[in-house]
Short mmCIF file of C-alpha atoms and ligand atoms in Angstrom, two decimals:
data_model
loop_
_atom_site.label_atom_id
_atom_site.label_comp_id
_atom_site.label_asym_id
_atom_site.label_seq_id
_atom_site.Cartn_x
_atom_site.Cartn_y
_atom_site.Cartn_z
CA LEU A 1 -31.26 2.49 72.69
CA VAL A 2 -28.26 4.52 74.53
CA ILE A 3 -25.00 3.72 73.14
CA THR A 4 -21.37 4.64 74.64
CA GLY A 5 -19.15 4.77 71.49
CA GLY A 6 -15.51 4.33 71.01
CA ILE A 7 -15.19 0.80 71.73
CA PRO A 8 -13.93 -1.83 68.80
CA LEU A 9 -16.32 -4.66 68.07
CA ARG A 10 -14.59 -7.86 68.64
CA GLY A 11 -15.86 -11.56 68.82
CA GLU A 12 -18.11 -13.88 66.92
CA VAL A 13 -21.84 -13.20 66.18
CA ARG A 14 -24.72 -15.41 64.63
CA VAL A 15 -26.95 -13.88 61.82
CA SER A 16 -30.52 -14.79 61.95
CA GLY A 17 -32.86 -15.96 59.53
CA ALA A 18 -33.58 -13.04 56.48
CA LYS A 19 -36.67 -11.04 57.19
CA ASN A 20 -37.17 -10.57 53.17
CA SER A 21 -37.11 -14.20 52.75
CA VAL A 22 -39.43 -15.22 55.84
CA LEU A 23 -41.94 -12.62 54.96
CA PRO A 24 -42.85 -13.90 51.35
CA ILE A 25 -42.48 -17.62 52.62
CA LEU A 26 -45.12 -17.10 55.52
CA ALA A 27 -47.34 -15.32 52.61
CA GLY A 28 -46.44 -18.36 50.40
CA ALA A 29 -47.66 -20.79 52.91
CA LEU A 30 -51.36 -19.63 52.12
CA LEU A 31 -50.86 -21.62 48.64
CA ALA A 32 -50.16 -24.92 50.58
CA SER A 33 -53.04 -27.41 50.86
CA GLU A 34 -51.02 -29.28 53.37
CA PRO A 35 -49.26 -28.00 56.64
CA VAL A 36 -45.64 -26.50 56.19
CA SER A 37 -42.74 -26.07 58.62
CA LEU A 38 -40.44 -23.61 58.77
CA THR A 39 -37.07 -23.02 60.80
CA ASN A 40 -34.50 -20.27 61.21
CA ILE A 41 -37.26 -17.71 62.01
CA PRO A 42 -35.99 -14.32 63.27
CA HIS A 43 -37.84 -13.09 65.94
CA LEU A 44 -38.92 -9.78 64.61
CA GLN A 45 -41.98 -7.46 64.81
CA ASP A 46 -42.58 -7.94 61.14
CA VAL A 47 -42.61 -11.54 61.45
CA THR A 48 -45.27 -11.13 64.25
CA THR A 49 -47.44 -8.71 61.98
CA MET A 50 -47.27 -11.26 59.31
CA MET A 51 -48.36 -14.15 61.60
CA SER A 52 -51.08 -12.07 62.77
CA ILE A 53 -52.34 -11.47 59.21
CA LEU A 54 -52.05 -14.97 58.33
CA GLY A 55 -54.09 -15.74 61.49
CA ARG A 56 -56.96 -13.33 60.52
CA LEU A 57 -57.21 -15.28 57.03
CA GLY A 58 -57.74 -18.58 58.76
CA VAL A 59 -54.16 -20.16 58.93
CA SER A 60 -53.39 -21.76 62.00
CA LEU A 61 -50.02 -21.20 63.41
CA THR A 62 -47.91 -23.17 66.02
CA VAL A 63 -44.59 -21.90 67.26
CA ASP A 64 -42.35 -24.47 68.52
CA GLU A 65 -39.89 -24.17 71.45
CA ARG A 66 -36.85 -23.48 69.05
CA LEU A 67 -39.02 -20.48 67.44
CA GLY A 68 -39.99 -22.90 64.35
CA ILE A 69 -43.41 -22.41 62.98
CA GLU A 70 -45.86 -24.60 61.74
CA LEU A 71 -48.73 -23.25 59.43
CA ASP A 72 -51.63 -25.03 58.36
CA ALA A 73 -53.60 -23.24 55.54
CA ARG A 74 -56.04 -25.99 54.73
CA ALA A 75 -59.14 -23.93 55.68
CA LEU A 76 -58.95 -20.44 54.91
CA THR A 77 -61.46 -18.21 56.18
CA SER A 78 -61.10 -14.73 55.08
CA CYS A 79 -59.56 -13.11 51.98
CA GLN A 80 -59.03 -9.57 53.71
CA ALA A 81 -56.04 -8.38 54.96
CA PRO A 82 -57.36 -5.51 57.20
CA TYR A 83 -55.66 -1.96 57.68
CA GLU A 84 -54.63 -1.84 61.24
CA LEU A 85 -52.30 -4.89 60.68
CA VAL A 86 -51.28 -3.87 56.88
CA ARG A 87 -50.37 0.06 57.70
CA THR A 88 -47.57 -1.06 59.77
CA MET A 89 -45.88 -3.11 57.04
CA ARG A 90 -45.45 -2.55 53.49
CA ALA A 91 -44.55 -6.22 52.85
CA SER A 92 -48.15 -7.19 53.79
CA ILE A 93 -48.78 -6.52 49.94
CA LEU A 94 -47.58 -10.11 49.50
CA VAL A 95 -50.58 -11.74 50.97
CA LEU A 96 -52.45 -10.38 47.62
CA GLY A 97 -50.89 -12.98 44.96
CA PRO A 98 -51.09 -16.22 46.96
CA LEU A 99 -54.77 -15.18 48.24
CA LEU A 100 -56.19 -14.42 44.95
CA ALA A 101 -54.53 -17.57 43.56
CA ARG A 102 -56.12 -19.92 46.33
CA MET A 103 -59.53 -18.15 47.15
CA GLY A 104 -60.26 -16.76 43.72
CA LYS A 105 -60.73 -13.25 45.67
CA ALA A 106 -58.03 -10.89 47.82
CA GLU A 107 -58.59 -7.73 49.60
CA VAL A 108 -55.64 -6.09 50.84
CA SER A 109 -55.33 -2.75 52.77
CA LEU A 110 -53.00 -0.39 50.70
CA PRO A 111 -49.54 -0.87 52.40
CA GLY A 112 -47.72 1.46 54.84
CA GLY A 113 -44.31 0.37 56.05
CA CYS A 114 -40.84 2.44 56.04
CA ALA A 115 -41.28 6.16 55.01
CA ILE A 116 -38.67 5.98 52.15
CA GLY A 117 -40.33 7.85 49.47
CA PRO A 118 -43.40 6.92 47.33
CA ARG A 119 -43.42 3.25 46.93
CA PRO A 120 -46.23 2.22 44.21
CA VAL A 121 -47.77 -1.19 43.87
CA ASN A 122 -48.63 -0.59 40.45
CA LEU A 123 -46.72 -3.46 39.06
CA HIS A 124 -48.29 -6.02 41.45
CA VAL A 125 -51.70 -4.79 40.16
CA ARG A 126 -50.57 -4.88 36.64
CA GLY A 127 -49.35 -8.38 37.17
CA LEU A 128 -52.09 -9.75 38.61
CA GLU A 129 -54.35 -8.07 35.93
CA ALA A 130 -52.27 -9.87 33.01
CA LEU A 131 -53.03 -13.31 34.74
CA GLY A 132 -56.62 -12.33 34.17
CA ALA A 133 -57.32 -10.87 37.64
CA GLU A 134 -59.80 -8.10 37.75
CA VAL A 135 -58.29 -5.32 40.34
CA ARG A 136 -59.92 -2.05 41.95
CA VAL A 137 -58.84 0.14 44.44
CA GLU A 138 -61.72 1.02 46.83
CA GLU A 139 -62.05 2.56 50.36
CA GLY A 140 -58.03 2.21 50.86
CA TYR A 141 -58.18 -1.32 49.71
CA ILE A 142 -56.98 -3.38 46.73
CA LYS A 143 -59.52 -5.38 45.78
CA ALA A 144 -58.74 -8.22 43.41
CA SER A 145 -60.93 -11.08 42.03
CA ALA A 146 -60.61 -14.01 39.52
CA PRO A 147 -63.66 -16.07 39.94
CA LYS A 148 -62.74 -18.43 36.97
CA GLY A 149 -58.95 -18.76 38.46
CA LEU A 150 -56.00 -17.22 36.94
CA LYS A 151 -54.28 -17.91 33.37
CA GLY A 152 -50.59 -17.74 32.87
CA ALA A 153 -49.11 -15.11 30.88
CA ARG A 154 -45.91 -13.31 29.90
CA ILE A 155 -45.21 -10.56 32.20
CA PHE A 156 -42.72 -7.80 31.61
CA PHE A 157 -41.64 -5.58 34.61
CA ASP A 158 -40.78 -2.20 33.89
CA THR A 159 -38.86 -1.93 36.98
CA VAL A 160 -37.10 -4.35 39.04
CA THR A 161 -39.25 -5.08 41.92
CA VAL A 162 -38.54 -7.59 44.48
CA THR A 163 -42.03 -7.90 46.16
CA GLY A 164 -43.81 -7.54 42.73
CA THR A 165 -41.75 -10.30 41.52
CA GLU A 166 -42.47 -12.44 44.35
CA ASN A 167 -46.17 -11.79 44.41
CA ILE A 168 -46.78 -12.67 40.81
CA MET A 169 -44.70 -15.78 41.18
CA MET A 170 -46.95 -16.96 43.88
CA ALA A 171 -50.06 -16.08 42.01
CA ALA A 172 -48.95 -17.84 39.01
CA VAL A 173 -48.12 -20.98 40.79
CA LEU A 174 -51.83 -22.02 40.84
CA ALA A 175 -52.57 -20.53 37.44
CA LYS A 176 -53.62 -22.54 34.46
CA GLY A 177 -50.78 -22.74 32.29
CA ILE A 178 -47.29 -20.96 32.01
CA THR A 179 -46.19 -17.69 33.13
CA VAL A 180 -43.12 -16.06 32.35
CA LEU A 181 -41.90 -13.20 34.15
CA GLU A 182 -39.26 -11.01 32.75
CA ASN A 183 -36.82 -8.50 34.18
CA ALA A 184 -37.66 -10.23 37.41
CA ALA A 185 -35.70 -9.38 40.59
CA ARG A 186 -32.69 -11.70 40.68
CA GLU A 187 -32.42 -11.27 44.66
CA PRO A 188 -31.50 -14.27 46.69
CA GLU A 189 -34.82 -13.86 48.59
CA VAL A 190 -36.78 -14.54 45.46
CA GLN A 191 -34.83 -17.60 44.89
CA ASP A 192 -35.24 -18.72 48.57
CA LEU A 193 -39.14 -18.14 48.00
CA ALA A 194 -39.20 -20.42 44.79
CA LYS A 195 -37.11 -23.01 46.18
CA PHE A 196 -39.68 -23.23 49.19
CA LEU A 197 -42.53 -23.21 46.98
CA ASN A 198 -40.92 -25.94 44.84
CA ALA A 199 -40.55 -28.12 47.85
CA LEU A 200 -44.31 -28.18 48.15
CA GLY A 201 -44.94 -29.09 44.60
CA ALA A 202 -44.75 -25.65 42.76
CA GLN A 203 -42.97 -25.95 39.09
CA ILE A 204 -40.75 -22.62 39.03
CA GLU A 205 -37.63 -22.16 36.99
CA GLY A 206 -35.18 -19.76 36.75
CA ALA A 207 -35.51 -18.00 39.82
CA GLY A 208 -32.27 -16.08 40.65
CA THR A 209 -32.25 -14.97 36.87
CA ASP A 210 -34.20 -12.25 35.31
CA THR A 211 -36.51 -14.68 33.46
CA ILE A 212 -38.62 -17.01 35.90
CA THR A 213 -41.05 -19.42 34.52
CA ILE A 214 -43.96 -20.86 36.12
CA THR A 215 -46.07 -23.85 35.26
CA GLY A 216 -49.09 -23.89 36.95
CA VAL A 217 -50.21 -26.73 39.05
CA THR A 218 -53.56 -27.35 40.76
CA ALA A 219 -52.63 -27.60 44.24
CA LEU A 220 -49.52 -27.42 46.31
CA ASN A 221 -50.08 -30.55 48.46
CA LYS A 222 -46.72 -32.40 48.33
CA LYS A 223 -45.84 -32.93 52.23
CA ALA A 224 -42.20 -31.28 52.42
CA PRO A 225 -39.49 -31.50 55.13
CA GLN A 226 -39.08 -28.56 57.59
CA TYR A 227 -37.65 -25.74 55.20
CA ARG A 228 -34.92 -23.43 56.52
CA VAL A 229 -34.99 -19.70 55.77
CA LEU A 230 -31.93 -17.92 54.20
CA PRO A 231 -29.81 -16.20 56.53
CA ASP A 232 -30.07 -12.37 56.38
CA ARG A 233 -27.39 -10.75 54.19
CA ILE A 234 -28.36 -7.37 55.22
CA GLU A 235 -27.82 -8.08 58.91
CA THR A 236 -24.51 -9.80 58.05
CA ALA A 237 -23.35 -6.92 56.43
CA THR A 238 -24.68 -4.22 59.29
CA PHE A 239 -22.40 -6.35 61.51
CA LEU A 240 -19.45 -6.09 59.15
CA VAL A 241 -19.66 -2.59 58.58
CA ALA A 242 -20.09 -1.89 62.36
CA ALA A 243 -17.00 -3.79 62.77
CA ALA A 244 -15.27 -1.95 59.98
CA MET A 245 -16.19 1.39 61.59
CA THR A 246 -15.08 0.70 65.23
CA GLN A 247 -11.62 -0.91 63.89
CA GLY A 248 -12.51 -4.03 65.08
CA ASN A 249 -12.02 -7.71 64.24
CA ILE A 250 -15.23 -10.24 64.15
CA ARG A 251 -16.41 -13.28 62.98
CA VAL A 252 -20.06 -13.44 61.41
CA LYS A 253 -21.37 -16.96 61.62
CA ASP A 254 -24.37 -18.83 60.14
CA THR A 255 -24.38 -16.73 56.96
CA GLN A 256 -23.62 -16.81 53.23
CA PRO A 257 -20.37 -15.10 51.77
CA GLU A 258 -21.61 -15.70 48.62
CA LEU A 259 -24.73 -13.55 48.73
CA LEU A 260 -22.57 -10.47 50.02
CA SER A 261 -19.86 -10.05 47.12
CA SER A 262 -20.41 -6.63 46.30
CA VAL A 263 -20.44 -5.34 49.95
CA LEU A 264 -17.30 -7.55 50.77
CA LYS A 265 -15.49 -5.68 47.84
CA LYS A 266 -16.43 -2.29 49.05
CA LEU A 267 -15.19 -3.12 52.50
CA GLU A 268 -11.92 -4.49 51.20
CA GLU A 269 -11.60 -1.39 49.51
CA ALA A 270 -12.50 0.55 53.01
CA GLY A 271 -9.42 -1.14 54.23
CA ALA A 272 -10.67 -4.33 55.67
CA HIS A 273 -8.82 -7.67 55.93
CA ILE A 274 -11.60 -10.38 55.05
CA GLU A 275 -11.60 -14.13 54.96
CA CYS A 276 -14.58 -16.33 54.37
CA GLY A 277 -15.46 -19.83 54.83
CA ASP A 278 -18.84 -21.65 53.71
CA THR A 279 -20.70 -20.19 56.37
CA TRP A 280 -18.85 -17.52 58.16
CA ILE A 281 -17.05 -14.33 57.23
CA HIS A 282 -14.11 -13.01 59.11
CA LEU A 283 -13.52 -9.34 59.08
CA ASP A 284 -10.46 -7.57 60.59
CA MET A 285 -9.47 -3.88 60.50
CA GLN A 286 -6.11 -4.33 62.18
CA GLY A 287 -6.66 -1.23 64.16
CA ARG A 288 -6.76 0.93 61.06
CA ARG A 289 -9.52 3.49 59.88
CA VAL A 290 -11.71 3.10 57.39
CA LYS A 291 -11.15 4.58 54.04
CA ALA A 292 -13.94 6.40 52.14
CA ILE A 293 -15.80 4.39 49.42
CA ASP A 294 -17.77 5.50 46.42
CA LEU A 295 -20.91 3.33 45.49
CA LYS A 296 -24.22 3.21 43.73
CA THR A 297 -27.07 0.95 44.85
CA ALA A 298 -28.55 -1.49 42.51
CA PRO A 299 -30.81 -4.64 42.42
CA PHE A 300 -28.91 -7.93 43.04
CA PRO A 301 -26.17 -8.94 42.49
CA GLY A 302 -25.46 -5.08 42.92
CA ILE A 303 -25.24 -3.15 46.40
CA ALA A 304 -28.55 -3.48 47.99
CA THR A 305 -30.25 -0.30 48.86
CA ASP A 306 -30.85 -1.59 52.41
CA ILE A 307 -27.15 -1.32 53.24
CA GLN A 308 -26.81 1.99 51.70
CA ALA A 309 -27.56 3.87 55.19
CA GLN A 310 -25.09 1.85 57.15
CA LEU A 311 -22.39 2.62 54.51
CA THR A 312 -23.09 6.30 54.44
CA ALA A 313 -22.40 6.18 58.21
CA LEU A 314 -19.17 4.21 57.33
CA ASN A 315 -18.14 7.07 54.99
CA ALA A 316 -19.12 9.60 57.47
CA ILE A 317 -16.30 8.73 59.54
CA ALA A 318 -13.84 7.49 56.71
CA GLU A 319 -10.73 8.98 55.45
CA GLY A 320 -11.21 11.02 52.25
CA THR A 321 -14.35 11.66 50.49
CA GLY A 322 -16.77 9.09 49.44
CA THR A 323 -19.89 9.55 46.94
CA ILE A 324 -22.95 7.47 47.61
CA LYS A 325 -25.65 7.23 44.94
CA GLU A 326 -28.99 5.72 45.53
CA THR A 327 -30.60 4.59 42.48
CA ILE A 328 -33.49 2.45 43.86
CA PHE A 329 -35.75 4.95 46.00
CA GLU A 330 -36.18 8.51 46.19
CA ASN A 331 -35.96 10.13 49.42
CA ARG A 332 -33.62 7.57 51.18
CA PHE A 333 -31.32 9.93 52.82
CA MET A 334 -33.39 10.79 55.99
CA HIS A 335 -30.18 9.32 57.93
CA VAL A 336 -28.05 12.08 56.62
CA GLN A 337 -29.75 14.71 58.91
CA GLU A 338 -29.29 12.92 61.77
CA LEU A 339 -25.63 11.84 61.13
CA CYS A 340 -24.78 15.56 60.44
CA ARG A 341 -26.03 16.51 63.91
CA MET A 342 -23.71 14.22 65.06
CA GLY A 343 -20.93 16.02 63.63
CA ALA A 344 -20.68 14.29 60.09
CA ASP A 345 -20.25 16.44 56.71
CA ILE A 346 -22.38 14.92 54.19
CA SER A 347 -24.10 17.21 51.41
CA VAL A 348 -27.10 15.39 49.50
CA THR A 349 -28.17 16.43 45.85
CA GLY A 350 -30.64 14.69 44.31
CA ASN A 351 -30.05 11.08 44.71
CA THR A 352 -26.32 11.49 45.78
CA ALA A 353 -24.75 12.13 48.91
CA VAL A 354 -21.08 13.26 49.15
CA CYS A 355 -19.57 12.41 52.52
CA ARG A 356 -16.21 14.26 53.49
CA GLY A 357 -15.35 11.78 56.05
CA VAL A 358 -14.47 13.35 59.77
CA PRO A 359 -12.01 12.17 62.51
CA PHE A 360 -14.92 11.60 64.74
CA LEU A 361 -18.59 11.92 65.48
CA THR A 362 -20.10 13.43 68.62
CA ALA A 363 -22.80 11.85 70.70
CA ALA A 364 -26.36 13.56 70.11
CA PRO A 365 -29.94 12.64 70.73
CA VAL A 366 -31.12 11.41 67.46
CA MET A 367 -34.34 9.91 65.77
CA ALA A 368 -34.59 6.94 63.77
CA THR A 369 -36.91 7.36 60.82
CA ASP A 370 -36.94 4.07 59.14
CA LEU A 371 -35.62 0.71 59.49
CA ARG A 372 -32.35 0.85 57.63
CA ALA A 373 -31.69 4.46 58.90
CA SER A 374 -32.14 3.28 62.70
CA ALA A 375 -29.16 0.97 62.04
CA CYS A 376 -27.06 3.48 60.64
CA LEU A 377 -27.46 5.41 63.58
CA VAL A 378 -26.64 2.77 65.62
CA LEU A 379 -23.50 2.53 63.98
CA ALA A 380 -22.78 5.97 64.31
CA GLY A 381 -23.42 5.63 68.03
CA LEU A 382 -20.74 2.92 68.27
CA VAL A 383 -18.16 5.25 66.97
CA ALA A 384 -19.37 8.79 68.53
CA LYS A 385 -17.43 10.40 71.33
CA GLY A 386 -20.16 10.01 74.35
CA ASN A 387 -23.74 8.74 74.81
CA THR A 388 -25.88 8.42 71.92
CA VAL A 389 -29.60 8.21 72.25
CA ILE A 390 -31.42 6.84 69.69
CA ASP A 391 -35.23 7.40 69.71
CA ARG A 392 -38.18 5.57 67.84
CA ILE A 393 -36.32 2.19 67.60
CA TYR A 394 -39.16 0.37 67.05
CA HIS A 395 -38.31 0.70 63.44
CA LEU A 396 -35.37 -1.35 64.16
CA ASP A 397 -37.00 -4.18 66.12
CA ARG A 398 -38.96 -4.80 62.73
CA GLY A 399 -35.82 -5.91 61.15
CA TYR A 400 -32.99 -6.71 63.33
CA GLU A 401 -33.46 -9.76 65.85
CA CYS A 402 -31.99 -8.89 69.25
CA ILE A 403 -29.65 -6.22 68.08
CA GLU A 404 -28.51 -5.07 71.42
CA GLU A 405 -27.65 -8.34 72.83
CA LYS A 406 -25.77 -9.35 69.83
CA LEU A 407 -23.46 -5.92 69.81
CA MET A 408 -23.28 -6.33 73.60
CA GLN A 409 -21.93 -9.86 72.78
CA LEU A 410 -19.49 -8.14 70.52
CA GLY A 411 -18.15 -5.94 73.53
CA ALA A 412 -20.45 -2.75 72.47
CA ILE A 413 -21.95 -0.62 75.38
CA ILE A 414 -25.47 -0.53 74.70
CA SER A 415 -28.89 -0.48 76.37
CA ARG A 416 -32.55 -0.32 75.73
CA GLN A 417 -34.44 2.20 77.86
CA ILE A 418 -38.11 2.99 78.43
CA ASN A 419 -38.78 6.51 77.05
CA PRO A 420 -42.06 7.73 79.30
CA SER A 421 -42.53 10.28 76.81
CA ALA A 422 -42.63 7.69 73.79
CA GLN A 423 -45.25 5.61 75.70
CA VAL A 424 -47.59 8.82 76.24
CA ARG A 425 -47.17 9.34 72.75
CA SER A 426 -48.00 5.90 71.55
C1 UD1 B 501 -38.04 -5.27 48.59
C2 UD1 B 501 -37.39 -5.38 50.28
C3 UD1 B 501 -36.64 -3.92 50.82
C4 UD1 B 501 -35.60 -3.29 49.71
C5 UD1 B 501 -36.31 -3.37 48.36
C6 UD1 B 501 -35.39 -2.94 47.28
C7 UD1 B 501 -38.77 -6.97 51.04
C8 UD1 B 501 -40.03 -7.37 51.94
N1 UD1 B 501 -38.59 -5.84 51.10
O1 UD1 B 501 -38.96 -4.19 48.86
O2 UD1 B 501 -36.29 -4.25 52.03
O3 UD1 B 501 -35.50 -2.00 50.11
O4 UD1 B 501 -36.95 -4.61 48.02
O5 UD1 B 501 -34.05 -4.03 47.14
O6 UD1 B 501 -38.35 -8.11 50.45
N2 UD1 B 501 -41.71 0.25 42.13
C9 UD1 B 501 -42.67 0.42 41.33
N3 UD1 B 501 -44.11 -0.21 41.30
C10 UD1 B 501 -44.34 -1.10 42.00
C11 UD1 B 501 -43.59 -1.94 42.81
C12 UD1 B 501 -42.02 -1.20 43.11
O7 UD1 B 501 -42.68 1.64 40.80
O8 UD1 B 501 -45.33 -1.77 41.77
C13 UD1 B 501 -40.47 0.84 42.27
C14 UD1 B 501 -40.12 1.12 43.78
O9 UD1 B 501 -40.86 2.40 43.92
C15 UD1 B 501 -39.01 1.11 43.76
C16 UD1 B 501 -38.40 -0.09 43.16
O10 UD1 B 501 -39.56 -0.32 42.18
O11 UD1 B 501 -38.21 2.57 43.15
C17 UD1 B 501 -38.10 -1.27 43.42
O12 UD1 B 501 -38.71 -1.70 44.72
P1 UD1 B 501 -39.13 -2.86 44.93
O13 UD1 B 501 -38.02 -3.95 44.66
O14 UD1 B 501 -40.64 -3.31 44.54
O15 UD1 B 501 -38.97 -2.59 46.75
P2 UD1 B 501 -39.95 -3.52 47.66
O16 UD1 B 501 -40.37 -5.08 47.04
O17 UD1 B 501 -41.10 -3.09 48.28
#
């Protein structure tokens, strides 16, 4: 991407469906004994990957002219999610629970995805074992089996894990008896998945709290109306931070402001004037420079780790010094090095970044290292003097739908260029 910085963002932008909702919901469709239909699907590389995995498992998929998807998982033909698909996306692990519940057997390659420190799947494995599955790791695959079916259990997660909660919740839907998940993730996307599964006939209570109770049913065979995926709160927050950094004035529509309370509070601390309606957020910097903010990432309803990199970019050009503590993932400050190449003054010690705001950044060739780090570099490019060139933006396409079109709509000067050397490399 080539971005010419210095233009305040203005206007209106629509938010897409949430990546982190649609991926578990697509995986959840594996549990359904009747066709299901989804809408508000973001057009993302990760969605394409998940659809390819489902296709390999025997799900028949139809995409309509408005990019809604119909999935028919009545006749699954395979229980193996292969390495060549799983390696590009960590969330592929989400097929493990539903596949095991439906087929009594599942083999999923150990996942890849964003390089943000060690991301184990031990809690997924332990949860499935507690439900009575036998799980082995062999030849790079997690191989799980439960020939006699799964049985409800009480499971306590040592660490709050989003996909771990989702995976075990999906497995428990078809287990015999009652499963209670304690210290479960409270993220809105977990709640969205539960709402979707309940519409198909599952009995899940308490999603959105830290205790989820699932009463097993024999099949998900209720004919449900088309299910609309939740709006993406991280995409919403990314546009708001972009507007704040560029001293802009934007309205983000088709979103849910109540999912962003902690971020909106921080943006107000940074000097933004914010107004919200039911489905929109209006942010106006009134031409002022942002002020530095202190924050620490936390599970929902705290500040999501997925918006940390973007808020680091904000602090980079803010007035004053801000401290950012990352508590969810180790090694999630890879964007800092790139920001410093653009003139930022940030030092990282352990899991804390101290950002001394500078009046401006200067364009430089930079490299995206993971999905949210890429978003951070786009934001930096929007305020930097000169033309910033961001390489390896395939990370961005995993999680942001039409990002350059949406930013252009807000007045940004941004374009995508084919990089011949990247083509040779791939
Ligand atoms: C999900 C999101 C991701 C987000 C993250 C944290 C999806 C598809 N992805 O990822 O965008 O950044 O939540 O909000 O929804 N952990 C273990 N053992 C496990 C599982 C996790 O120790 O078996 C640890 C992780 O290393 C991490 C913490 O738990 O330190 C939280 O990770 P987790 O919530 O599982 O992240 P994901 O579900 O992979």
